[in-house]
mmCIF file of N, CA and C in Angstrom:
data_model
loop_
_atom_site.group_PDB
_atom_site.id
_atom_site.type_symbol
_atom_site.label_atom_id
_atom_site.label_comp_id
_atom_site.label_asym_id
_atom_site.label_seq_id
_atom_site.Cartn_x
_atom_site.Cartn_y
_atom_site.Cartn_z
ATOM 1 N N MET D 18 -39.160 28.659 73.994
ATOM 2 C CA MET D 18 -38.390 28.084 72.918
ATOM 3 C C MET D 18 -39.068 26.785 72.473
ATOM 4 N N ALA D 19 -39.124 26.572 71.181
ATOM 5 C CA ALA D 19 -39.724 25.360 70.629
ATOM 6 C C ALA D 19 -38.795 24.174 70.851
ATOM 7 N N THR D 20 -39.386 23.016 70.971
ATOM 8 C CA THR D 20 -38.595 21.796 71.131
ATOM 9 C C THR D 20 -38.860 20.859 69.960
ATOM 10 N N MET D 21 -37.933 19.984 69.730
ATOM 11 C CA MET D 21 -38.056 19.002 68.662
ATOM 12 C C MET D 21 -37.945 17.615 69.272
ATOM 13 N N ARG D 22 -38.859 16.756 68.900
ATOM 14 C CA ARG D 22 -38.818 15.374 69.366
ATOM 15 C C ARG D 22 -38.092 14.546 68.311
ATOM 16 N N ILE D 23 -37.042 13.884 68.710
ATOM 17 C CA ILE D 23 -36.263 13.065 67.784
ATOM 18 C C ILE D 23 -36.566 11.603 68.062
ATOM 19 N N LEU D 24 -36.983 10.895 67.019
ATOM 20 C CA LEU D 24 -37.313 9.479 67.143
ATOM 21 C C LEU D 24 -36.132 8.640 66.671
ATOM 22 N N ASP D 25 -35.822 7.610 67.414
ATOM 23 C CA ASP D 25 -34.733 6.701 67.078
ATOM 24 C C ASP D 25 -35.341 5.375 66.625
ATOM 25 N N PRO D 26 -35.212 5.008 65.325
ATOM 26 C CA PRO D 26 -35.855 3.794 64.816
ATOM 27 C C PRO D 26 -35.121 2.494 65.138
ATOM 28 N N THR D 27 -34.024 2.558 65.850
ATOM 29 C CA THR D 27 -33.286 1.330 66.148
ATOM 30 C C THR D 27 -33.972 0.551 67.263
ATOM 31 N N ALA D 28 -33.879 -0.742 67.171
ATOM 32 C CA ALA D 28 -34.534 -1.616 68.149
ATOM 33 C C ALA D 28 -33.835 -1.531 69.499
ATOM 34 N N LYS D 29 -34.620 -1.543 70.543
ATOM 35 C CA LYS D 29 -34.077 -1.504 71.903
ATOM 36 C C LYS D 29 -33.879 -2.906 72.471
ATOM 37 N N ARG D 30 -34.574 -3.880 71.915
ATOM 38 C CA ARG D 30 -34.450 -5.243 72.431
ATOM 39 C C ARG D 30 -34.172 -6.193 71.274
ATOM 40 N N GLN D 31 -33.572 -7.281 71.596
ATOM 41 C CA GLN D 31 -33.242 -8.279 70.594
ATOM 42 C C GLN D 31 -34.462 -9.140 70.288
ATOM 43 N N ALA D 32 -34.644 -9.430 69.025
ATOM 44 C CA ALA D 32 -35.721 -10.329 68.629
ATOM 45 C C ALA D 32 -35.344 -11.754 69.027
ATOM 46 N N GLU D 33 -36.345 -12.572 69.158
ATOM 47 C CA GLU D 33 -36.125 -13.974 69.505
ATOM 48 C C GLU D 33 -35.335 -14.662 68.394
ATOM 49 N N SER D 34 -34.340 -15.436 68.759
ATOM 50 C CA SER D 34 -33.545 -16.175 67.774
ATOM 51 C C SER D 34 -34.351 -17.349 67.250
ATOM 52 N N ARG D 35 -34.239 -17.557 65.938
ATOM 53 C CA ARG D 35 -34.933 -18.679 65.315
ATOM 54 C C ARG D 35 -33.973 -19.402 64.387
ATOM 55 N N THR D 36 -34.143 -20.697 64.271
ATOM 56 C CA THR D 36 -33.326 -21.495 63.368
ATOM 57 C C THR D 36 -33.794 -21.248 61.943
ATOM 58 N N LEU D 37 -32.852 -21.017 61.044
ATOM 59 C CA LEU D 37 -33.197 -20.797 59.649
ATOM 60 C C LEU D 37 -33.551 -22.109 58.974
ATOM 61 N N VAL D 38 -34.462 -22.033 58.043
ATOM 62 C CA VAL D 38 -34.842 -23.196 57.261
ATOM 63 C C VAL D 38 -33.726 -23.455 56.252
ATOM 64 N N PRO D 39 -33.297 -24.701 56.107
ATOM 65 C CA PRO D 39 -32.256 -24.989 55.119
ATOM 66 C C PRO D 39 -32.717 -24.560 53.726
ATOM 67 N N PHE D 40 -31.813 -23.967 52.978
ATOM 68 C CA PHE D 40 -32.161 -23.483 51.647
ATOM 69 C C PHE D 40 -31.042 -23.809 50.673
ATOM 70 N N ALA D 41 -31.426 -24.244 49.517
ATOM 71 C CA ALA D 41 -30.477 -24.450 48.427
ATOM 72 C C ALA D 41 -31.142 -23.948 47.151
ATOM 73 N N ALA D 42 -30.432 -23.172 46.368
ATOM 74 C CA ALA D 42 -30.995 -22.604 45.139
ATOM 75 C C ALA D 42 -31.009 -23.607 43.993
ATOM 76 N N GLU D 43 -30.332 -24.730 44.173
ATOM 77 C CA GLU D 43 -30.238 -25.681 43.073
ATOM 78 C C GLU D 43 -31.624 -26.110 42.609
ATOM 79 N N ASN D 44 -31.753 -26.159 41.301
ATOM 80 C CA ASN D 44 -32.994 -26.536 40.624
ATOM 81 C C ASN D 44 -34.148 -25.578 40.882
ATOM 82 N N HIS D 45 -33.868 -24.395 41.387
ATOM 83 C CA HIS D 45 -34.916 -23.394 41.570
ATOM 84 C C HIS D 45 -34.949 -22.452 40.368
ATOM 85 N N ARG D 46 -36.123 -21.909 40.134
ATOM 86 C CA ARG D 46 -36.310 -20.882 39.110
ATOM 87 C C ARG D 46 -36.279 -19.538 39.832
ATOM 88 N N ILE D 47 -35.356 -18.664 39.430
ATOM 89 C CA ILE D 47 -35.153 -17.398 40.123
ATOM 90 C C ILE D 47 -35.443 -16.244 39.169
ATOM 91 N N GLY D 48 -36.283 -15.326 39.605
ATOM 92 C CA GLY D 48 -36.564 -14.113 38.842
ATOM 93 C C GLY D 48 -35.861 -12.935 39.492
ATOM 94 N N ILE D 49 -35.294 -12.063 38.675
ATOM 95 C CA ILE D 49 -34.628 -10.862 39.173
ATOM 96 C C ILE D 49 -35.382 -9.651 38.641
ATOM 97 N N LEU D 50 -35.734 -8.739 39.524
ATOM 98 C CA LEU D 50 -36.387 -7.500 39.115
ATOM 99 C C LEU D 50 -35.329 -6.402 39.089
ATOM 100 N N HIS D 51 -34.943 -5.997 37.888
ATOM 101 C CA HIS D 51 -33.949 -4.931 37.689
ATOM 102 C C HIS D 51 -34.700 -3.604 37.789
ATOM 103 N N ASN D 52 -34.238 -2.718 38.654
ATOM 104 C CA ASN D 52 -34.953 -1.462 38.869
ATOM 105 C C ASN D 52 -34.612 -0.385 37.841
ATOM 106 N N HIS D 53 -33.812 -0.700 36.855
ATOM 107 C CA HIS D 53 -33.436 0.193 35.758
ATOM 108 C C HIS D 53 -32.502 1.308 36.208
ATOM 109 N N SER D 54 -31.894 1.140 37.348
ATOM 110 C CA SER D 54 -30.899 2.099 37.811
ATOM 111 C C SER D 54 -29.575 1.802 37.112
ATOM 112 N N PRO D 55 -28.911 2.830 36.557
ATOM 113 C CA PRO D 55 -27.648 2.566 35.872
ATOM 114 C C PRO D 55 -26.571 2.012 36.807
ATOM 115 N N HIS D 56 -26.681 2.290 38.084
ATOM 116 C CA HIS D 56 -25.698 1.790 39.041
ATOM 117 C C HIS D 56 -25.847 0.285 39.285
ATOM 118 N N PHE D 57 -26.970 -0.264 38.895
ATOM 119 C CA PHE D 57 -27.238 -1.684 39.109
ATOM 120 C C PHE D 57 -26.819 -2.535 37.912
ATOM 121 N N ASN D 58 -26.500 -1.917 36.790
ATOM 122 C CA ASN D 58 -26.225 -2.669 35.562
ATOM 123 C C ASN D 58 -25.136 -3.720 35.712
ATOM 124 N N ARG D 59 -24.020 -3.386 36.329
ATOM 125 C CA ARG D 59 -22.920 -4.358 36.452
ATOM 126 C C ARG D 59 -23.333 -5.569 37.275
ATOM 127 N N LEU D 60 -24.029 -5.331 38.376
ATOM 128 C CA LEU D 60 -24.495 -6.443 39.203
ATOM 129 C C LEU D 60 -25.540 -7.258 38.456
ATOM 130 N N ALA D 61 -26.429 -6.582 37.745
ATOM 131 C CA ALA D 61 -27.484 -7.273 36.998
ATOM 132 C C ALA D 61 -26.909 -8.161 35.902
ATOM 133 N N GLU D 62 -25.776 -7.766 35.345
ATOM 134 C CA GLU D 62 -25.143 -8.591 34.316
ATOM 135 C C GLU D 62 -24.448 -9.811 34.919
ATOM 136 N N ALA D 63 -23.852 -9.664 36.086
ATOM 137 C CA ALA D 63 -23.076 -10.748 36.699
ATOM 138 C C ALA D 63 -23.919 -11.714 37.528
ATOM 139 N N LEU D 64 -24.983 -11.233 38.131
ATOM 140 C CA LEU D 64 -25.766 -12.048 39.064
ATOM 141 C C LEU D 64 -26.373 -13.307 38.446
ATOM 142 N N PRO D 65 -27.024 -13.245 37.280
ATOM 143 C CA PRO D 65 -27.613 -14.479 36.735
ATOM 144 C C PRO D 65 -26.597 -15.602 36.530
ATOM 145 N N GLN D 66 -25.447 -15.274 35.972
ATOM 146 C CA GLN D 66 -24.428 -16.308 35.743
ATOM 147 C C GLN D 66 -23.913 -16.873 37.063
ATOM 148 N N ALA D 67 -23.725 -16.010 38.055
ATOM 149 C CA ALA D 67 -23.253 -16.476 39.365
ATOM 150 C C ALA D 67 -24.272 -17.410 40.006
ATOM 151 N N LEU D 68 -25.543 -17.077 39.906
ATOM 152 C CA LEU D 68 -26.580 -17.936 40.486
ATOM 153 C C LEU D 68 -26.644 -19.285 39.771
ATOM 154 N N LYS D 69 -26.434 -19.268 38.465
ATOM 155 C CA LYS D 69 -26.468 -20.521 37.707
ATOM 156 C C LYS D 69 -25.258 -21.401 38.007
ATOM 157 N N THR D 70 -24.077 -20.812 38.052
ATOM 158 C CA THR D 70 -22.869 -21.623 38.216
ATOM 159 C C THR D 70 -22.565 -21.957 39.672
ATOM 160 N N GLN D 71 -22.696 -20.996 40.553
ATOM 161 C CA GLN D 71 -22.320 -21.228 41.945
ATOM 162 C C GLN D 71 -23.433 -21.850 42.774
ATOM 163 N N MET D 72 -24.679 -21.604 42.400
ATOM 164 C CA MET D 72 -25.783 -22.134 43.200
ATOM 165 C C MET D 72 -26.616 -23.148 42.431
ATOM 166 N N GLN D 73 -26.204 -23.477 41.208
ATOM 167 C CA GLN D 73 -26.902 -24.451 40.367
ATOM 168 C C GLN D 73 -28.392 -24.140 40.203
ATOM 169 N N ALA D 74 -28.717 -22.856 40.067
ATOM 170 C CA ALA D 74 -30.115 -22.491 39.828
ATOM 171 C C ALA D 74 -30.534 -23.030 38.465
ATOM 172 N N LYS D 75 -31.751 -23.521 38.379
ATOM 173 C CA LYS D 75 -32.257 -24.097 37.135
ATOM 174 C C LYS D 75 -32.463 -23.007 36.082
ATOM 175 N N THR D 76 -33.121 -21.932 36.478
ATOM 176 C CA THR D 76 -33.426 -20.824 35.586
ATOM 177 C C THR D 76 -33.213 -19.516 36.320
ATOM 178 N N VAL D 77 -32.600 -18.553 35.652
ATOM 179 C CA VAL D 77 -32.470 -17.203 36.199
ATOM 180 C C VAL D 77 -32.824 -16.233 35.080
ATOM 181 N N GLU D 78 -33.870 -15.466 35.281
ATOM 182 C CA GLU D 78 -34.327 -14.503 34.282
ATOM 183 C C GLU D 78 -34.386 -13.124 34.918
ATOM 184 N N THR D 79 -34.015 -12.101 34.149
ATOM 185 C CA THR D 79 -34.060 -10.725 34.630
ATOM 186 C C THR D 79 -35.203 -9.986 33.951
ATOM 187 N N HIS D 80 -36.002 -9.294 34.733
ATOM 188 C CA HIS D 80 -37.097 -8.457 34.243
ATOM 189 C C HIS D 80 -36.782 -7.025 34.653
ATOM 190 N N THR D 81 -36.868 -6.098 33.704
ATOM 191 C CA THR D 81 -36.451 -4.722 33.959
ATOM 192 C C THR D 81 -37.636 -3.765 33.923
ATOM 193 N N LYS D 82 -37.745 -2.950 34.980
ATOM 194 C CA LYS D 82 -38.774 -1.912 35.022
ATOM 195 C C LYS D 82 -38.421 -0.811 34.023
ATOM 196 N N ALA D 83 -39.426 -0.023 33.637
ATOM 197 C CA ALA D 83 -39.197 1.074 32.694
ATOM 198 C C ALA D 83 -38.363 2.183 33.322
ATOM 199 N N ARG D 84 -38.613 2.488 34.596
ATOM 200 C CA ARG D 84 -37.910 3.563 35.300
ATOM 201 C C ARG D 84 -37.657 3.142 36.732
ATOM 202 N N TYR D 85 -36.531 3.547 37.282
ATOM 203 C CA TYR D 85 -36.218 3.198 38.672
ATOM 204 C C TYR D 85 -37.134 3.902 39.657
ATOM 205 N N SER D 86 -37.703 5.030 39.253
ATOM 206 C CA SER D 86 -38.513 5.825 40.180
ATOM 207 C C SER D 86 -39.975 5.405 40.228
ATOM 208 N N SER D 87 -40.353 4.413 39.450
ATOM 209 C CA SER D 87 -41.748 3.962 39.461
ATOM 210 C C SER D 87 -41.824 2.491 39.860
ATOM 211 N N GLY D 88 -42.993 2.088 40.272
ATOM 212 C CA GLY D 88 -43.196 0.698 40.659
ATOM 213 C C GLY D 88 -43.223 -0.222 39.445
ATOM 214 N N ALA D 89 -43.078 -1.489 39.704
ATOM 215 C CA ALA D 89 -43.155 -2.475 38.624
ATOM 216 C C ALA D 89 -44.612 -2.648 38.212
ATOM 217 N N PRO D 90 -44.870 -2.839 36.924
ATOM 218 C CA PRO D 90 -46.238 -3.071 36.466
ATOM 219 C C PRO D 90 -46.811 -4.349 37.091
ATOM 220 N N GLN D 91 -48.097 -4.368 37.299
ATOM 221 C CA GLN D 91 -48.760 -5.528 37.899
ATOM 222 C C GLN D 91 -48.510 -6.800 37.096
ATOM 223 N N ALA D 92 -48.481 -6.692 35.769
ATOM 224 C CA ALA D 92 -48.241 -7.879 34.936
ATOM 225 C C ALA D 92 -46.848 -8.461 35.200
ATOM 226 N N MET D 93 -45.859 -7.593 35.395
ATOM 227 C CA MET D 93 -44.500 -8.057 35.680
ATOM 228 C C MET D 93 -44.450 -8.732 37.043
ATOM 229 N N LEU D 94 -45.105 -8.141 38.028
ATOM 230 C CA LEU D 94 -45.151 -8.742 39.362
ATOM 231 C C LEU D 94 -45.872 -10.085 39.330
ATOM 232 N N ALA D 95 -46.937 -10.174 38.531
ATOM 233 C CA ALA D 95 -47.671 -11.439 38.407
ATOM 234 C C ALA D 95 -46.782 -12.514 37.781
ATOM 235 N N THR D 96 -45.996 -12.138 36.774
ATOM 236 C CA THR D 96 -45.070 -13.081 36.143
ATOM 237 C C THR D 96 -44.019 -13.556 37.136
ATOM 238 N N LEU D 97 -43.431 -12.618 37.875
ATOM 239 C CA LEU D 97 -42.422 -12.993 38.873
ATOM 240 C C LEU D 97 -43.009 -13.932 39.919
ATOM 241 N N SER D 98 -44.246 -13.690 40.282
ATOM 242 C CA SER D 98 -44.901 -14.516 41.297
ATOM 243 C C SER D 98 -45.268 -15.902 40.765
ATOM 244 N N ALA D 99 -45.725 -15.962 39.530
ATOM 245 C CA ALA D 99 -46.224 -17.225 38.979
ATOM 246 C C ALA D 99 -45.136 -18.117 38.387
ATOM 247 N N ASP D 100 -44.130 -17.517 37.778
ATOM 248 C CA ASP D 100 -43.167 -18.294 37.001
ATOM 249 C C ASP D 100 -41.892 -18.686 37.736
ATOM 250 N N TYR D 101 -41.690 -18.166 38.947
ATOM 251 C CA TYR D 101 -40.431 -18.404 39.653
ATOM 252 C C TYR D 101 -40.679 -18.906 41.064
ATOM 253 N N ASP D 102 -39.710 -19.644 41.574
ATOM 254 C CA ASP D 102 -39.797 -20.120 42.953
ATOM 255 C C ASP D 102 -39.573 -18.977 43.928
ATOM 256 N N PHE D 103 -38.726 -18.032 43.554
ATOM 257 C CA PHE D 103 -38.566 -16.806 44.335
ATOM 258 C C PHE D 103 -37.981 -15.723 43.443
ATOM 259 N N ALA D 104 -38.128 -14.481 43.888
ATOM 260 C CA ALA D 104 -37.634 -13.333 43.129
ATOM 261 C C ALA D 104 -36.670 -12.529 43.983
ATOM 262 N N ILE D 105 -35.699 -11.936 43.322
ATOM 263 C CA ILE D 105 -34.742 -11.048 43.976
ATOM 264 C C ILE D 105 -35.052 -9.642 43.490
ATOM 265 N N THR D 106 -35.265 -8.735 44.413
ATOM 266 C CA THR D 106 -35.585 -7.359 44.061
ATOM 267 C C THR D 106 -35.016 -6.418 45.113
ATOM 268 N N GLY D 107 -35.115 -5.139 44.866
ATOM 269 C CA GLY D 107 -34.620 -4.168 45.836
ATOM 270 C C GLY D 107 -33.117 -4.089 45.876
ATOM 271 N N LEU D 108 -32.471 -4.395 44.764
ATOM 272 C CA LEU D 108 -31.013 -4.390 44.723
ATOM 273 C C LEU D 108 -30.482 -3.046 44.260
ATOM 274 N N ALA D 109 -29.378 -2.655 44.796
ATOM 275 C CA ALA D 109 -28.683 -1.443 44.364
ATOM 276 C C ALA D 109 -27.189 -1.692 44.466
ATOM 277 N N ALA D 110 -26.450 -0.993 43.672
ATOM 278 C CA ALA D 110 -24.994 -1.153 43.704
ATOM 279 C C ALA D 110 -24.346 0.192 43.903
#
């Protein structure tokens, strides 16, 4: 009889605890990469305003990919990297 090996990707040991670096979004420029998924639209509409009002972000801009199933163009990634202090991506709702 054939056998199947099942792999479990969960960690068996705890990683070393580290102190987080203090972070505040105030006066930061934040880029959002919208993956063009229709399920993300509501969050994509609300997130910029929330970041501006609740976290005092200086700038929040959303950049939208052409299709959710493809990667972002290199020019868009270069813009997110050059023009913002950090980018938010990989979001789904």
